[in-house]
Coordinates of C-alpha atoms in Angstrom, one line a residue:
X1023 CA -39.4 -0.4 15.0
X1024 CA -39.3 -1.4 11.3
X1025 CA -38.5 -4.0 9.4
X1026 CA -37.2 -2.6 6.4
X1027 CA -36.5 -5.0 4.2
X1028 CA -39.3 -8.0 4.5
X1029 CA -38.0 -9.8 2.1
X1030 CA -35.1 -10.2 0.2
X1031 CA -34.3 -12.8 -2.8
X1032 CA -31.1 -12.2 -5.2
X1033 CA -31.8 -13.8 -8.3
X1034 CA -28.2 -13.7 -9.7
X1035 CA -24.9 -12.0 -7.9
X1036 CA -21.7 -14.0 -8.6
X1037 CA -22.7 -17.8 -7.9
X1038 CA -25.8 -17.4 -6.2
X1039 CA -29.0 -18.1 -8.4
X1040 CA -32.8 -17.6 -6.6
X1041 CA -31.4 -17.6 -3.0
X1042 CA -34.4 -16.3 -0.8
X1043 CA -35.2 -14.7 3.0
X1044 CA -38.3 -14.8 3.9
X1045 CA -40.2 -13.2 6.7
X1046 CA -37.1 -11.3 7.7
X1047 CA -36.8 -9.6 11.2
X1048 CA -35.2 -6.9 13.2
X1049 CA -32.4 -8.8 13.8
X1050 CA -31.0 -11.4 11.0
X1051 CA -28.1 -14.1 11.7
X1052 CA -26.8 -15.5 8.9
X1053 CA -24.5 -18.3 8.9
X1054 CA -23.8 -21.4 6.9
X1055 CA -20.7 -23.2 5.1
X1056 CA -17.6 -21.2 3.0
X1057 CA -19.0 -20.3 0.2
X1058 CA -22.6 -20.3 1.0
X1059 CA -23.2 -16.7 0.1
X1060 CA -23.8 -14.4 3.6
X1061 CA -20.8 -11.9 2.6
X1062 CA -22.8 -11.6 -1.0
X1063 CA -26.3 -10.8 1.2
X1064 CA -24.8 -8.6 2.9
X1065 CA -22.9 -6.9 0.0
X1066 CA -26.0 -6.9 -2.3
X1067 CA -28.6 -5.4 1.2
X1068 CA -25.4 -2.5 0.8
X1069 CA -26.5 -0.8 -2.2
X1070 CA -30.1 -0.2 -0.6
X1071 CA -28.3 3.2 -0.2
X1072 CA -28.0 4.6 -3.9
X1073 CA -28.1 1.7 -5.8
X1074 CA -28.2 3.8 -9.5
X1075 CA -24.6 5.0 -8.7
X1076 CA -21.7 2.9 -9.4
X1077 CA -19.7 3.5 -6.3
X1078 CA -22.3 2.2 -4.8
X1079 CA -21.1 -1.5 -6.4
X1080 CA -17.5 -1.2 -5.4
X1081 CA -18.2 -3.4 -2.1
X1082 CA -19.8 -5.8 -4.1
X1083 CA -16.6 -5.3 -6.3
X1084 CA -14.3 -6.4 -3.5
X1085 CA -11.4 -3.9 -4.8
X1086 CA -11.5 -1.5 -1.5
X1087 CA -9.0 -3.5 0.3
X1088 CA -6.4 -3.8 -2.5
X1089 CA -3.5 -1.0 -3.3
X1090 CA -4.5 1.5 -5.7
X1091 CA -1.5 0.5 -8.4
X1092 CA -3.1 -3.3 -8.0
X1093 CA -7.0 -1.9 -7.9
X1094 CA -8.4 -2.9 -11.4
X1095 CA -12.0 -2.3 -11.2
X1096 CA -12.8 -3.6 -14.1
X1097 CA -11.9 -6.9 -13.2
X1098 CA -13.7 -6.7 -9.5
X1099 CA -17.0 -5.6 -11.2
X1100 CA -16.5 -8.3 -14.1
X1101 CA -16.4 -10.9 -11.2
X1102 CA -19.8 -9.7 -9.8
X1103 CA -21.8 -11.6 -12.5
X1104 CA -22.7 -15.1 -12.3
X1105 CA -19.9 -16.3 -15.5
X1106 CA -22.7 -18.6 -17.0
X1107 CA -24.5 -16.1 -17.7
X1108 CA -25.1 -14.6 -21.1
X1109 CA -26.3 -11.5 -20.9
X1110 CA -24.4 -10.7 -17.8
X1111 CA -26.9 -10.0 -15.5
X1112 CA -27.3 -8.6 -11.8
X1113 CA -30.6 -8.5 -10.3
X1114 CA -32.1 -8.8 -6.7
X1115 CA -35.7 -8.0 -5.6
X1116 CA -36.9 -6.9 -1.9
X1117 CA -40.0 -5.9 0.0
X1118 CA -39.9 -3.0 1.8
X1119 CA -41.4 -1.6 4.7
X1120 CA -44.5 -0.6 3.3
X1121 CA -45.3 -3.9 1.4
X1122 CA -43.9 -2.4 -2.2
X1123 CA -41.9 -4.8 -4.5
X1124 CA -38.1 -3.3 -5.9
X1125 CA -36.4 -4.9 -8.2
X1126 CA -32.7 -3.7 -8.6
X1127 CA -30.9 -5.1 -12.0
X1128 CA -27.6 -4.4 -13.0
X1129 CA -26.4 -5.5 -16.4
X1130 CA -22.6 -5.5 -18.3
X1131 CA -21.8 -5.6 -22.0
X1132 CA -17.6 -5.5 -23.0
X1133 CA -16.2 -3.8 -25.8
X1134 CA -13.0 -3.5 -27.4
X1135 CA -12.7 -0.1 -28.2
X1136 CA -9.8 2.6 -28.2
X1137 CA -8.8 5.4 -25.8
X1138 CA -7.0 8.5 -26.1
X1139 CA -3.8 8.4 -23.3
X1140 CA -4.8 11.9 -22.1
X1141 CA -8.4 10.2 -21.0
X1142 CA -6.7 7.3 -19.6
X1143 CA -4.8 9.6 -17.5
X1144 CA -7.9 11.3 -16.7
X1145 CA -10.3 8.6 -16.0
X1146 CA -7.7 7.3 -13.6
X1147 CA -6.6 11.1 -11.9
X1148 CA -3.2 11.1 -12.6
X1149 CA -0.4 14.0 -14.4
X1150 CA 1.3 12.8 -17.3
X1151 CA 5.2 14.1 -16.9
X1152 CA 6.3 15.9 -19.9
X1153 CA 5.2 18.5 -22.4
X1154 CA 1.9 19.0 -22.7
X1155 CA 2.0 19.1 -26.5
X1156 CA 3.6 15.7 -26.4
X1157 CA 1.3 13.4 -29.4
X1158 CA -1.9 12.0 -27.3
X1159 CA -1.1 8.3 -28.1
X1160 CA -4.5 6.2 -28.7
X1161 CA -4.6 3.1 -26.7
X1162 CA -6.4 -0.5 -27.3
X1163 CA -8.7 -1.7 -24.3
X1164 CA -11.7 -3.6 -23.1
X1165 CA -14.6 -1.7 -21.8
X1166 CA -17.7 -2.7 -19.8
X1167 CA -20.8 -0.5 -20.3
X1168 CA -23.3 -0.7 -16.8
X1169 CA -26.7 -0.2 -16.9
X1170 CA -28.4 0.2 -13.6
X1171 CA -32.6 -0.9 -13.6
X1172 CA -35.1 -0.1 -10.8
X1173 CA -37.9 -1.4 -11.6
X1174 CA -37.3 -2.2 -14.9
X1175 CA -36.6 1.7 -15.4
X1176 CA -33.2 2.8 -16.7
X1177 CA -31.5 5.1 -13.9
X1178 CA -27.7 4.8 -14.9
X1179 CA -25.3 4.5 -17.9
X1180 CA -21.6 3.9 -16.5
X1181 CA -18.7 2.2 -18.6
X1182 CA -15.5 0.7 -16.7
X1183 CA -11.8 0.7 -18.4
X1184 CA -9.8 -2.3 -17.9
X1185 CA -6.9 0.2 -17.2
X1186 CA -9.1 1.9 -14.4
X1187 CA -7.9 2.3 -10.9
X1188 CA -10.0 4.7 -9.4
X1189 CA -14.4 5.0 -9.2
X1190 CA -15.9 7.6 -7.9
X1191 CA -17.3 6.8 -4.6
X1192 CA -19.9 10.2 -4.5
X1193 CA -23.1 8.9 -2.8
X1194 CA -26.1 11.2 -3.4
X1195 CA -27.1 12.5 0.1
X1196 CA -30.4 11.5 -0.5
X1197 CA -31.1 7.7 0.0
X1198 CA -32.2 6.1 -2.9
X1199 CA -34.4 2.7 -0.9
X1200 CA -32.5 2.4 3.3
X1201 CA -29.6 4.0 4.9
X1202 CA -26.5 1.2 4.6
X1203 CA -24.1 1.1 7.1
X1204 CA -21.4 -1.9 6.3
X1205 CA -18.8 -3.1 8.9
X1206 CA -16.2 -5.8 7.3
X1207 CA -14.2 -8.4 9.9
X1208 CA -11.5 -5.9 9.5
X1209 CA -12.6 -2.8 9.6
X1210 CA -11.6 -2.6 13.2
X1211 CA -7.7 -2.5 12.1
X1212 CA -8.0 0.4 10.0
X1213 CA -10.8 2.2 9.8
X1214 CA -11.4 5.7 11.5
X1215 CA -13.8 5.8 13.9
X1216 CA -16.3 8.4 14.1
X1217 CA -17.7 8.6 18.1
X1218 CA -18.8 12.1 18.5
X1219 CA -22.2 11.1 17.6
X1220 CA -22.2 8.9 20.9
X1221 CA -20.2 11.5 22.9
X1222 CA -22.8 14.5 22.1
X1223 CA -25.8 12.3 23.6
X1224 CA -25.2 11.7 27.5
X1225 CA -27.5 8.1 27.4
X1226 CA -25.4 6.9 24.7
X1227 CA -21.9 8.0 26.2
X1228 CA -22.9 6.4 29.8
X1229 CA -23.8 3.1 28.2
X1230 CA -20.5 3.5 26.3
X1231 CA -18.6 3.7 29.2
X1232 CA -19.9 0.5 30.8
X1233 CA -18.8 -0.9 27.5
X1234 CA -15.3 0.6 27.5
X1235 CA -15.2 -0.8 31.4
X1236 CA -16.0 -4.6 29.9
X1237 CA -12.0 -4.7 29.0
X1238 CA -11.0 -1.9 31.3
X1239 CA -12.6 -1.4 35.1
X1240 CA -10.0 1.4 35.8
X1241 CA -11.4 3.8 32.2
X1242 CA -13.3 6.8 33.9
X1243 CA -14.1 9.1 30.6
X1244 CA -13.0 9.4 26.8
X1245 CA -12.8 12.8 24.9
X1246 CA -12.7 13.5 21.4
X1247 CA -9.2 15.6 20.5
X1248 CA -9.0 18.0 17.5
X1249 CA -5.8 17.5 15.3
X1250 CA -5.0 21.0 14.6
X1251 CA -2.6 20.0 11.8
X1252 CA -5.5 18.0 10.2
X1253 CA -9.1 19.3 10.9
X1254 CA -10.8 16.4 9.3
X1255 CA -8.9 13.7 11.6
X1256 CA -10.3 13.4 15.9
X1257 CA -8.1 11.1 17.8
X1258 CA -10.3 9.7 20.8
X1259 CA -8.1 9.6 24.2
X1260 CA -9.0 7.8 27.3
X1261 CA -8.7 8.6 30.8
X1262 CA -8.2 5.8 33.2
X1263 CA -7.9 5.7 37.2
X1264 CA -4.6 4.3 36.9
X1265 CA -2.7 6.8 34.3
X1266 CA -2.1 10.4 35.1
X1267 CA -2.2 11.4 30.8
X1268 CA -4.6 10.2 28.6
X1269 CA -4.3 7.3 26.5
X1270 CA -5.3 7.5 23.1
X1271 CA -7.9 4.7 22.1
X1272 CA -5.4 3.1 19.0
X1273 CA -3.5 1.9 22.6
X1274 CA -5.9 -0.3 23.3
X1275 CA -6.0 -3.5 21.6
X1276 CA -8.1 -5.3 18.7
X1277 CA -11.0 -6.4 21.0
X1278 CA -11.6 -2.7 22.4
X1279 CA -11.3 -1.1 19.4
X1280 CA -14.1 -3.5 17.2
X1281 CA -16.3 -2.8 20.2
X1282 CA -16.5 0.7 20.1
X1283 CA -16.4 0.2 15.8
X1284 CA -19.7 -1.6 16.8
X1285 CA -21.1 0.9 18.6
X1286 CA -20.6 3.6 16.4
X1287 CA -21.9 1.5 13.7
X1288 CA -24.9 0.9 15.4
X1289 CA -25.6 4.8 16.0
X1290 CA -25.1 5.9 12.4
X1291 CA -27.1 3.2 11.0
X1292 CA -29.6 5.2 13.0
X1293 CA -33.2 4.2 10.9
X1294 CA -31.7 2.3 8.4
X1295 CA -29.9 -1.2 8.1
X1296 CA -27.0 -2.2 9.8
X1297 CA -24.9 -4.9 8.4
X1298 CA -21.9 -6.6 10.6
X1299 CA -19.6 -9.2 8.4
X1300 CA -18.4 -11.9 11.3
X1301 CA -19.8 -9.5 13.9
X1302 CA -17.7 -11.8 16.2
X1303 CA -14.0 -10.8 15.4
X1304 CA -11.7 -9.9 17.9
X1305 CA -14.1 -9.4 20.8
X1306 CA -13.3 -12.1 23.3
X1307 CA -15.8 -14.7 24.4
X1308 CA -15.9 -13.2 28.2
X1309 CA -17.2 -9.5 26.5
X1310 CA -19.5 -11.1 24.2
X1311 CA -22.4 -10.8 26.1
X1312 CA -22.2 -7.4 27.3
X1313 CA -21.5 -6.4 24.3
X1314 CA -24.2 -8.3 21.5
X1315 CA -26.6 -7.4 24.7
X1316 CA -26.1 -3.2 24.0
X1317 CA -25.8 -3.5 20.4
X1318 CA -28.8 -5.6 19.6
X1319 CA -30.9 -3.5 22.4
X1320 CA -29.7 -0.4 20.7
X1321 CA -30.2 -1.2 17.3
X1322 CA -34.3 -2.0 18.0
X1323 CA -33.9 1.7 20.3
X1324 CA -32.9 3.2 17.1
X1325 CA -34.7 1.8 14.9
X1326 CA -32.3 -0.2 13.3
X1327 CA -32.2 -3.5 11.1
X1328 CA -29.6 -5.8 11.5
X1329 CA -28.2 -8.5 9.4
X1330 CA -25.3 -10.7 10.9
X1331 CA -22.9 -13.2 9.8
X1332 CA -20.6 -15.7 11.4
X1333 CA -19.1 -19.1 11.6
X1334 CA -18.5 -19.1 15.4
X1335 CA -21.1 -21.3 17.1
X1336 CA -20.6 -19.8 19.9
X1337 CA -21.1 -16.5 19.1
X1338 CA -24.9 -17.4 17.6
X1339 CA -25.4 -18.8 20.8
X1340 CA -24.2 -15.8 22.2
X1341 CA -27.0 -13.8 20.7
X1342 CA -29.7 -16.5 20.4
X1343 CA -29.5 -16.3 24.4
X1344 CA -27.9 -12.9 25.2
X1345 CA -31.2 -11.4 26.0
X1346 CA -35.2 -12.8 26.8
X1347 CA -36.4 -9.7 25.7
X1348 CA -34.9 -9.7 22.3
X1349 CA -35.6 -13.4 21.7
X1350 CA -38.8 -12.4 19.3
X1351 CA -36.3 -9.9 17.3
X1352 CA -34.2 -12.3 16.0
X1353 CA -34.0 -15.0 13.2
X1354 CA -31.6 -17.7 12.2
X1355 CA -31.1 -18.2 8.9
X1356 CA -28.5 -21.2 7.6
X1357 CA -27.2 -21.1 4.0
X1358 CA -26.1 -24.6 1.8
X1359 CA -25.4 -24.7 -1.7
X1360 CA -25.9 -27.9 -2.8
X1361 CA -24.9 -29.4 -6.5
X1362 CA -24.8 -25.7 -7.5
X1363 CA -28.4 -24.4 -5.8
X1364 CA -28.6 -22.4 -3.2
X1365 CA -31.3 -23.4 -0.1
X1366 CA -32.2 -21.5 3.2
X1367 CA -33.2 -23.0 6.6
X1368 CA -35.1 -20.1 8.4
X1369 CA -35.5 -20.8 12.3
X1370 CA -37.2 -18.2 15.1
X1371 CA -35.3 -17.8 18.0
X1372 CA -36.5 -19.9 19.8
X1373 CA -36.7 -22.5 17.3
X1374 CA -33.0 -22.4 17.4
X1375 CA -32.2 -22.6 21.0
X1376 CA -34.4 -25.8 20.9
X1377 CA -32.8 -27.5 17.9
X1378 CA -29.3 -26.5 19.8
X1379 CA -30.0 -27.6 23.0
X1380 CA -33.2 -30.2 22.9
X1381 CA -31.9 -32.2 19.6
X1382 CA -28.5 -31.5 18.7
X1383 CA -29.2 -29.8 15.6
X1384 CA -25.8 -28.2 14.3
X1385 CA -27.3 -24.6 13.5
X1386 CA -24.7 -23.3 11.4

């Protein structure tokens, strides 16, 4: 079991200036106010993966979840720097595993320049309609130029149009600093889910059942089906004691579906970072502790990191007290900005339970 990230303080990422966790553990709750900065942790602990290529920023970017025709990337990454700034500045630091400092920077000059429209069309993966001798009309824009630092050594040169809708999202197989794996509130509603990982290793697929049985008693076996019109897609159908056909998983509502999200999250994070944004939504209070119970378990199994957030007080509570043996695992950490700084209260465990139960202490 490894902590891989001991420490981790971002010295400026949108509105957060010298905002640090100290003596981090295997499992991390972060909670605090609206605006307080955990979605930005966890965004910034995302590009651990490759952070010298610029897909890697997109998340931090916050442009997945809009339509492509509306996706202006320029403006998502502009929005990542801190706007008092000048230069425009990125730049976190963490210690790792083995006690070695990283510092990560990632800086932005604009330009106004001009751009062929046959590069336009390019850049952004589109046809123009028309002959292909048609004039190539040269177009006025605002560039930003990126430069990605690791320790202090250049290891990117990137440049954003303010027309661009589209960023590569390649990830170099090999992992720069920690396998990432990121799962937002929503992810449950749209994302695939990938459990073939689960269903290949016969420990993993019995504990999933018992899961599965937390919202259905009558579920007896799931099977991953091939879609021979699309190779690349595997619809998961469910057998149950009370339905002679299969179900097929998307049946089944929100609850059931973030749960087994969570467990496949948990299992391809496998030795690297997990990070869960409001691990809590859509899993109902009565499955809560079955569920934190297997994932938190699992996660120190596997060798997993884990960094939560969440505004439900209940659901901290949930995990504070879900399990006596993972009581030494896991910190609290509450977030305040306050007259534009940033603070941290870090509390143990067990720390916590007592503030929460002995004096009242609201922990979020």
């Amino acid at each position: 079991m490894e902590k891989h990230v001991q420490e981790f303080t971002i010295h400026a990422y949108k509105g957060i200036h010298d905002l640090s966790l100290e003596h981090l553990n295997l499992i991390n709750i972060l909670t605090g106010d609206n605006n307080s900065g955990k979605t930005s942790v966890l965004e910034l602990l995302s590009t651990l993966d490759n952070p010298q290529n610029t897909g890697a920023w997109v998340l931090c970017a916050r442009t997945d979840g809009i339509r492509t025709r509306n996706r202006l990337h320029f403006n998502g990454f502009y929005n990542m720097f801190p706007i008092e700034d000048d230069p425009a500045i990125i730049s976190y630091t963490f210690l790792d595993a083995d006690n070695r400092t990283n510092t990560i920077t990632l800086t932005a000059e604009i330009e106004e320049t001009q751009i062929s429209e046959k590069e336009m069309y390019r850049l952004n993966r589109l046809s123009r309609a028309g002959s292909a001798r048609q004039d190539d009309e040269i177009i006025d824009t605002l560039c930003m130029h990126l430069y990605t630092y690791i320790n202090d050594r250049k290891v990117n040169e990137d440049t954003i149009y303010d027309f661009q809708t589209t960023i590569s999202r390649f990830i170099h197989k090999k992992v720069h600093f920690i396998r990432t794996t990121y799962v937002s509130p929503v992810d449950h509603a749209g994302s695939a889910l990938n459990l073939n990982h689960i269903l290949s290793e016969p420990e993993l697929y019995e504990e999933m059942l018992s899961i599965l049985q937390t919202f259905d008693e009558n579920i007896t076996n799931i099977n991953a089906l091939k879609n021979d019109n699309n190779p690349f897609f595997t619809e998961y159908m469910v057998l149950t004691k009370n339905h002679t056909k299969a179900l097929p998983l998307t049946a089944y509502g929100d609850g059931m579906k973030k749960a087994m999200l969570l467990l496949s999250a948990v299992v391809s994070a496998r030795n690297g970072i997990l990070l869960l944004d409001e691990f809590e939504t859509a899993i109902h209070t009565s499955a809560m502790d079955s569920i934190f119970s297997w994932l938190l378990k699992s996660a120190i199994r596997l060798n997993v990191q884990v960094f939560l957030t969440s505004h439900s007080k209940e659901a901290i509570e949930k995990v504070l007290q879900c399990s006596t043996e993972l009581q030494p695992y896991i910190n609290l950490y509450t977030l305040y900005n306050f007259e534009g700084k940033n603070y941290v209260r870090r509390m143990t465990c067990q720390e916590a339970i007592n503030a929460n139960d002995n004096l009242g202490l609201e922990l979020r």
